[in-house]
Amino acid sequence: MHDPHQSGPGPAGPRPDTDGPGEPAPDPAPGVAVLARDPGADPPTDGLTTDGLTPWDPRAVGRLASTVERLRDELERAQAGTEGRALVEMAMGILIERLSCSPTQAAGQLDTLAEQAGLSVLELAADLVNRRSADRIAAAAREFVTAATAPDAPSVGLRLRAAEAGALAGADAEAVAASMLDHALRPLGAEAVAIWAAHPDQSLSLAGSAGFDAGEPARWRYVPPGVPTPARQALDRRHTADYPSLADAGLPSIGHHQLSGGRVALPVGSAGRIIGALEICWSGELPPHSRPERRQIEALAELCATALESQPATGPGHPAGESADQQLTELLQLADGLHDPCLVLEPLTGAPDLPLRFLIRHVNPGFVDFAGRRPGAVVGTRLLDAYPLAAEPGGLFEKVEHVFATGEPFRAESMRLAALVDGVPLTTEARVSISRHGRHLAVVWRLDDGTPRVARLLQHAQRLGRIGGFEENLTTGQIAWNEPLFELHGLPPTARPIALHQLPEHAHPDDAHAIGRFLRTVLHHRRAASTAFRLQRADGVARYIRVVAEPVLDEQSRLAGVRGAYQDISAQHWTEVALAATRDQLAHTEAQAAERSRLALQLQHAIMPPSRGPLTLNDLRVAVRYRPAEKDHLVGGDWYDALALPSGQILLCVGDVAGHGIDAATGMVALRNALRGLAATGAGPAQLLAWLNSVTHHLTDNVTATAVCGVYDPATRRLRWARAGHLPPVLLRDGAARTLPDLGGILLGAIDQADYEEGEIQLIPGDTLMMYTDGLIERRDRSLQASLHSLLATAQAPPPSDDPAELEHRLDHLLRYSSADTDDDTCLIGVRIG
């Protein structure tokens, strides 16, 4: 009888359920579990019946289990297919590049080649990638295939490439570990693998693992510093560590209870840095590995490096998500805050088989180079370029490499530092500290005082002065030279020093007499002496040398030896030669300049003599004073003119051309003559200055000038005037002095077209008008306006009189009491209305 609470067939066997009357129900699809329940029955609670029994049909449970197993197999095949597709796609890319074909043609070509070679498509794809690549995986595969005799030897390349594809497709180091174990390590008998990340504080963290019991990774996620695990041993030794039996080695490590057999630990490096370790585990004794198999394991370590580099650095000293730029910024800030000299080094990574090179990226403000060079000469150079002697065994470069590779800080209370500057080796003792911060290193040293500093000063003096010392024992014939002396003579340090009496053989023949006198003074008269000669070096280079020597006497006052020094004075000699030539050239230049100044002065005096007697133009009495500059080479471009025009009017003008010398004088002549010609047209002063501006701009070579121009009408006694950047005229009337209104007008030659404002004033008998240049009033210590006020005060005294020479006296008075101090030319015109 059918139980309404039971779904599916009972334990006695299957029951022929029906879909309809007399018709059996169709069987479910393969792999699909069907749960049947009586329509009228109550739904089960929590999958249990009221009597505690499960309502599941055993046949349905079996089908569900087979479905789960089938889906698991399909997932594994899909994962393997994904890794295989990555290899196939890489091989297709190689065929597309070589054959210049389409992707479809490349896929067909790959199938055809695999069929012809008798290989699977995956094996052929791995072989193509290995032939194309030049990495350690390809090398390991080729070496293994060459050495192996087993029929399945070619599958090594496929296994390694499949492990690589799985590592690249993996999201983290956990997936990389599983891929390496499944594809490459299980064929070698390994049963588990662990990938460790190394931190600067000597601690380890488990980045990924495969093959261990479920609880092991959680228990070994962090290994503190000082725990001697196989991975730590490999990192400390910086090479592979083999352990035939972990139990016999007595080292703790992940899975040591589960897998106490053989272990292999390899350091994992990237760009010269050791960033972690790969640990491979066997359940039994460590099997012997051939050299090709060892190369396989080393190739897998590179895959681990890729996995560790691709995920953010975590652990002590590496906050998650911290960027390299932020680490570098913090390191530079830390270095700048130190009082001791600090260098920040950056690795320059090249080909994997090349030694690392380090660039001096930054030095702090407290940096002091023990070789005496400025910081700018060190920053931006490579470490071995700046300090080549640091490459000596046990030297600074070796310590820097070790710290960069392992992350272990280095400190030494006393370490020898050496540099080679201009061929002179400089050394010192210092306390040195080296630490790694991300991809950069900080090198801090504190230089000792005392004897090393004195030695450095002496070395610097010898290097800068290009001096080499010697001592010669005349009894034994022994000669001692220091290293700079060998370089000065162009000899290698292993050469035999040159004796003092052999000096004539290495000198220019013309200097033989001077050297002979020097040797007689030292060796025969036993007195200190010096001489200069031309040294003929073995390499053909001639140098000017000064030698200084003194005799060394024994207790019986006999000549026992000679000591002294050679100094390279070639630079001084050629400087003296160049200085003599410069003196000759300077004398010639001064003569030319004096001639130019004389011509300019003659030209200026020919047109405007320093003093000109009174000139009567209609009812005007005109007097002129010209005071040239105190120095002849400062001949300027001041000019004046007083001319009766054809219209009966009178032209009065004063100007000042910028600059000094012949150019200013010739510019002055050009402007004066141009204004005379333009004034004959009868135009007003504003128009005359506008025309003169165009002449200055177009007809002269970069000349600018200021001017004031007036046109006086004797019939009406009216003066029309305009100014071009010049000081306004001064009017004296009834004993009071004032300036005419300040009209607008730009200086001459500044622009092509310019407009000038024109003013007009009614003059009366007894008025005196003065026009002048800035050399009359300019001072360096006061403003122009203050100097102008001083001029007005000076112009008001002495009081006017009926003396016919009163106008000239007034001009002489102004020149005599002028407060100007610029040594510039001065031009002054006085006009008195009669």
Coordinates of C-alpha atoms in Angstrom, one line a residue, residues 120 162 227 281 300 345 420 431 448 459 468 491 564 591 722 804 832:
S120 CA 47.9 16.8 -29.7
A162 CA 49.8 24.7 -18.8
V227 CA 61.5 30.9 13.0
C281 CA 56.5 18.9 -0.2
L300 CA 58.1 27.5 -11.4
L345 CA 68.9 54.6 -4.5
L420 CA 87.9 58.0 -7.3
R431 CA 79.1 54.5 10.2
D448 CA 84.2 60.4 11.3
Q459 CA 94.2 64.6 -0.9
G468 CA 102.6 64.6 -6.8
L491 CA 102.8 56.2 -16.4
G564 CA 110.1 67.2 -3.3
A591 CA 93.3 102.3 -28.9
A722 CA 55.7 120.8 -28.1
P804 CA 74.0 142.9 -21.4
R832 CA 65.7 136.6 -23.4

